[in-house]
Short mmCIF file of C-alpha atoms in Angstrom, two decimals:
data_model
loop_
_atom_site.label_atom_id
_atom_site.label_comp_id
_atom_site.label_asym_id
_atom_site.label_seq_id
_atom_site.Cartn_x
_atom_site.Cartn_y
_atom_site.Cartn_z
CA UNK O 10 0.00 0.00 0.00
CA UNK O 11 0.96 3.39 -1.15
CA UNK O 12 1.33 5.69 1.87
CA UNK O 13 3.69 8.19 1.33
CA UNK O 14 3.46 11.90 1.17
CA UNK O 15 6.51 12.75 -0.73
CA UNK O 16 6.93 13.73 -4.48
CA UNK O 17 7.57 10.15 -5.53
CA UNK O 18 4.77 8.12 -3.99
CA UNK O 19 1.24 8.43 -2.69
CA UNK O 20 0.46 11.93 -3.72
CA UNK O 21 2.15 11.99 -6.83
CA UNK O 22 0.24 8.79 -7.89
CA UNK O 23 -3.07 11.03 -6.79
CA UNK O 24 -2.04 13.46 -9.11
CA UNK O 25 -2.09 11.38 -11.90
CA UNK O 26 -5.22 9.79 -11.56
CA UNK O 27 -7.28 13.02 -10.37
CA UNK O 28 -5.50 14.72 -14.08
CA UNK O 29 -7.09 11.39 -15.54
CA UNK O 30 -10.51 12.34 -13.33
CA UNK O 31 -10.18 16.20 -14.72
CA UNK O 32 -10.80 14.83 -17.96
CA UNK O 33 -13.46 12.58 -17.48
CA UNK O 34 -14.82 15.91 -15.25
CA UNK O 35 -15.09 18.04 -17.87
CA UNK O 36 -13.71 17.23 -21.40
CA UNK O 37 -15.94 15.53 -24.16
CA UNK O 38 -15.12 18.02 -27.29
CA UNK O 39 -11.95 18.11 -29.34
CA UNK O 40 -9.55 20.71 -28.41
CA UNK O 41 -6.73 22.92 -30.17
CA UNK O 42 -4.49 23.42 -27.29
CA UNK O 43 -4.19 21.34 -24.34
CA UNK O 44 -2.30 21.75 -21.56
CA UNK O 45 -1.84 19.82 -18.17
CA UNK O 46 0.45 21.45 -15.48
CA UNK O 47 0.72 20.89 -11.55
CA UNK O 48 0.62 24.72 -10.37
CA UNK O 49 1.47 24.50 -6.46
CA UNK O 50 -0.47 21.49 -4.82
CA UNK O 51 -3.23 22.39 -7.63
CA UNK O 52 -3.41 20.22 -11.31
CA UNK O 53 -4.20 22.53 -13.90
CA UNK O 54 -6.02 21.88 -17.30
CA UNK O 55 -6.77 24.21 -19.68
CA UNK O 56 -8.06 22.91 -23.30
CA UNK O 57 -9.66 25.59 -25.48
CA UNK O 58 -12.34 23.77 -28.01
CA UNK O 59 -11.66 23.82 -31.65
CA UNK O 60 -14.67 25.18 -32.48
CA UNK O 61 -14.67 28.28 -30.12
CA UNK O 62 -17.05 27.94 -27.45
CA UNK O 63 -15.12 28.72 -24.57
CA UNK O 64 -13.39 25.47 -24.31
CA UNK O 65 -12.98 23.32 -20.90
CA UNK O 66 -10.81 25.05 -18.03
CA UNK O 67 -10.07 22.86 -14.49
CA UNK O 68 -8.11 23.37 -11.47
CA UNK O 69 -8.41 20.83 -8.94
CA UNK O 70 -6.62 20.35 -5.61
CA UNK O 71 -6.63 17.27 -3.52
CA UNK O 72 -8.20 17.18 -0.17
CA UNK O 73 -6.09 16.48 3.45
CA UNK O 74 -6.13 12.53 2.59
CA UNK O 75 -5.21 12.70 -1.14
CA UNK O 76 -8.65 11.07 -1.84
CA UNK O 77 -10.95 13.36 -2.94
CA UNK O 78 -10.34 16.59 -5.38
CA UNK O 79 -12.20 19.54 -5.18
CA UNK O 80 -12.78 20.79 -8.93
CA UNK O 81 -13.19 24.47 -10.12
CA UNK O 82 -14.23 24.76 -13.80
CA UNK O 83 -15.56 26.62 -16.85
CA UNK O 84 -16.49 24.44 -19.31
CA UNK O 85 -17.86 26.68 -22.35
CA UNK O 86 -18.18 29.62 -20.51
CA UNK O 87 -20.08 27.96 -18.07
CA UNK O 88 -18.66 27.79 -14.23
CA UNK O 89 -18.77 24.85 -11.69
CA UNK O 90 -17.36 23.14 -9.06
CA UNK O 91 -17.10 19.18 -7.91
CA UNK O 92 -16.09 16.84 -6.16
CA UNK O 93 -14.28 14.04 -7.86
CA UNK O 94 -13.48 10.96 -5.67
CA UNK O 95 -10.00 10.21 -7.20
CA UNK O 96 -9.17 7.03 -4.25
CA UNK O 97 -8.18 4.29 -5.78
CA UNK O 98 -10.97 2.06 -4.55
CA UNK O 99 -13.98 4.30 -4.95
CA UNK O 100 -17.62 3.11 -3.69
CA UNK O 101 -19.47 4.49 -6.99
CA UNK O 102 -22.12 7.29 -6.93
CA UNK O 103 -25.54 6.54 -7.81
CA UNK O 104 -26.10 8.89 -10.84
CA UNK O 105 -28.69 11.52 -9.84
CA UNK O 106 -28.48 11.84 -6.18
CA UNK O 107 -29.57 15.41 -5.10
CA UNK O 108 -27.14 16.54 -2.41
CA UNK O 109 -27.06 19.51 0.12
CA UNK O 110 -23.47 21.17 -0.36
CA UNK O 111 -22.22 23.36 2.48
CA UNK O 112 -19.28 25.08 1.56
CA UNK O 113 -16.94 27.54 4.26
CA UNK O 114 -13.71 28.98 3.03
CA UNK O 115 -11.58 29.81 6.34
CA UNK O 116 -13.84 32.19 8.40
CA UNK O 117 -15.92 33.21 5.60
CA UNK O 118 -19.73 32.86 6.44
CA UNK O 119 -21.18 29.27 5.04
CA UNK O 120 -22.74 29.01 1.27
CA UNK O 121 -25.82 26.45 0.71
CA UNK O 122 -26.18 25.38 -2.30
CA UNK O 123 -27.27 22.29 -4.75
CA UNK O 124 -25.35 18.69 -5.63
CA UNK O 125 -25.95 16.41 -7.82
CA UNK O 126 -24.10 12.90 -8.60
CA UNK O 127 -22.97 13.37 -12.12
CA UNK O 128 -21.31 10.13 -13.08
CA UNK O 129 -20.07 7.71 -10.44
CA UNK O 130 -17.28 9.69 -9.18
CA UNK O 131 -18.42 13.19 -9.84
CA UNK O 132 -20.50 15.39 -7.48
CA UNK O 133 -21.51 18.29 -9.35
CA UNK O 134 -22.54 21.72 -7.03
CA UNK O 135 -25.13 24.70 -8.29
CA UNK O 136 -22.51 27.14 -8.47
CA UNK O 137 -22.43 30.83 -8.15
CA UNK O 138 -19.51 33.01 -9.04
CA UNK O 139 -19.00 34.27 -5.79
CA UNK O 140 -18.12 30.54 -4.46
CA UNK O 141 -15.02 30.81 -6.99
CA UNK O 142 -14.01 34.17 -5.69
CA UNK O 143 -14.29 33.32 -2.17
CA UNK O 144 -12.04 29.87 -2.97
CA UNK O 145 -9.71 32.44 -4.48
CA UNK O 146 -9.36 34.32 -1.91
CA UNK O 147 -8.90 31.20 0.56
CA UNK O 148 -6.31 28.95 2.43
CA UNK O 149 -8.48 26.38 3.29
CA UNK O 150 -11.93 25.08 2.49
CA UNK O 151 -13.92 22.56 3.92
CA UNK O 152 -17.48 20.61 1.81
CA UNK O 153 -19.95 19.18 3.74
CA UNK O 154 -21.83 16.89 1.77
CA UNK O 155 -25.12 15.83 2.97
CA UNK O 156 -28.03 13.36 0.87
CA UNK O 157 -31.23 12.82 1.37
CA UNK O 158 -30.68 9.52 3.39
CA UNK O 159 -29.16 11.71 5.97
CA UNK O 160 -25.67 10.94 5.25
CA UNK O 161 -22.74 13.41 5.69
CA UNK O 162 -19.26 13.91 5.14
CA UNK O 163 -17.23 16.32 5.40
CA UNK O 164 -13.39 17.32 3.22
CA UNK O 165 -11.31 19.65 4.16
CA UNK O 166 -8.92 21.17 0.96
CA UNK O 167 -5.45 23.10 0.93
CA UNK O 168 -7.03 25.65 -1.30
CA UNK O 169 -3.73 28.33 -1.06
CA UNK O 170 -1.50 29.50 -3.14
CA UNK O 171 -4.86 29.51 -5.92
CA UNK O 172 -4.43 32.41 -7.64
CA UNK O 173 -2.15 30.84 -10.32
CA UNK O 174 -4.04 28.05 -10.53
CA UNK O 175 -7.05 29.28 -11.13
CA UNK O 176 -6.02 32.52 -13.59
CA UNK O 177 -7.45 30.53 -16.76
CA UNK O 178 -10.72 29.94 -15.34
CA UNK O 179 -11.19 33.39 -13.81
CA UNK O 180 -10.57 34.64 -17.05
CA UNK O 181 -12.75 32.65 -19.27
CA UNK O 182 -15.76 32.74 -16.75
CA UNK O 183 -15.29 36.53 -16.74
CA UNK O 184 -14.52 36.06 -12.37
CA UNK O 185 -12.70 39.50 -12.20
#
């Protein structure tokens, strides 16, 4: 078992298969330019579409245990953010379960929103652009992910040093 937390072992094989995640997360159409980059503790993919609609922008950042990613994209213009269960044994997600997504960055006051299981590692959130910003401006935030079955858990992700990270998506969702 993989356990490490160095460059060569645990996280480092996380890496890999939440950039393999990213693009099952967000990229269906053929792209131009692609690029995949680790910016900080944050993997970075920015493919513009062929055709010109905006093409598909993620950052995502692993959470404390290196087995769950938080995801902020804009996929044709159009911003989100997930949660993408990148362990290496996942239980799947039953496709359509509504969750209740609390999000807090640091001290900032707590944001309610929408979930919804996506695909069977994917937990898509209702997002508004002032969830990005607040990320943005963030060292640290913690989901809370609760279904209808009463079920909660709770990830807590290294969200600084973002800024960098998450320039490509600011600036193709129009954040600033």
């Amino acid at each position: 078992m993989m356990r490490e937390n160095n460059a060569g072992g645990y996280m480092r094989a996380n890496q890999v298969s939440v950039l393999a995640m990213m693009l099952f997360a967000g990229t269906v159409c053929a792209h131009a330019k692609d690029e995949r980059q680790i910016v900080g503790s944050w993997i970075v993919s920015n493919n513009e579409d062929r055709f010109g609609k905006g093409g598909t922008f993620v950052a995502a950042v692993l959470d404390q245990n290196g087995g769950t990613a938080l995801a902020v994209r804009c996929i044709e213009k159009d911003l989100s953010i997930a949660v993408i269960d990148s362990s290496q044994d996942p239980k799947p997600l039953k496709v359509g379960t509504a969750y209740v997504v609390k999000m807090r960055t640091d001290k900032e006051p707590i944001m309610t929103t929408a979930g919804k299981a996506i695909g069977d590692r994917l937990i898509q959130f209702d997002t508004q652009a002032d969830m990005v910003r607040t990320i943005r401006k963030g060292r640290e935030t913690a989901i809370r992910l609760e279904n209808d079955n009463g079920v909660s858990r709770t990830l807590i992700f290294p969200t600084k040093g973002n800024m960098k990270a998450l320039a490509r998506v600011a600036d193709e969702c129009n954040l600033d």
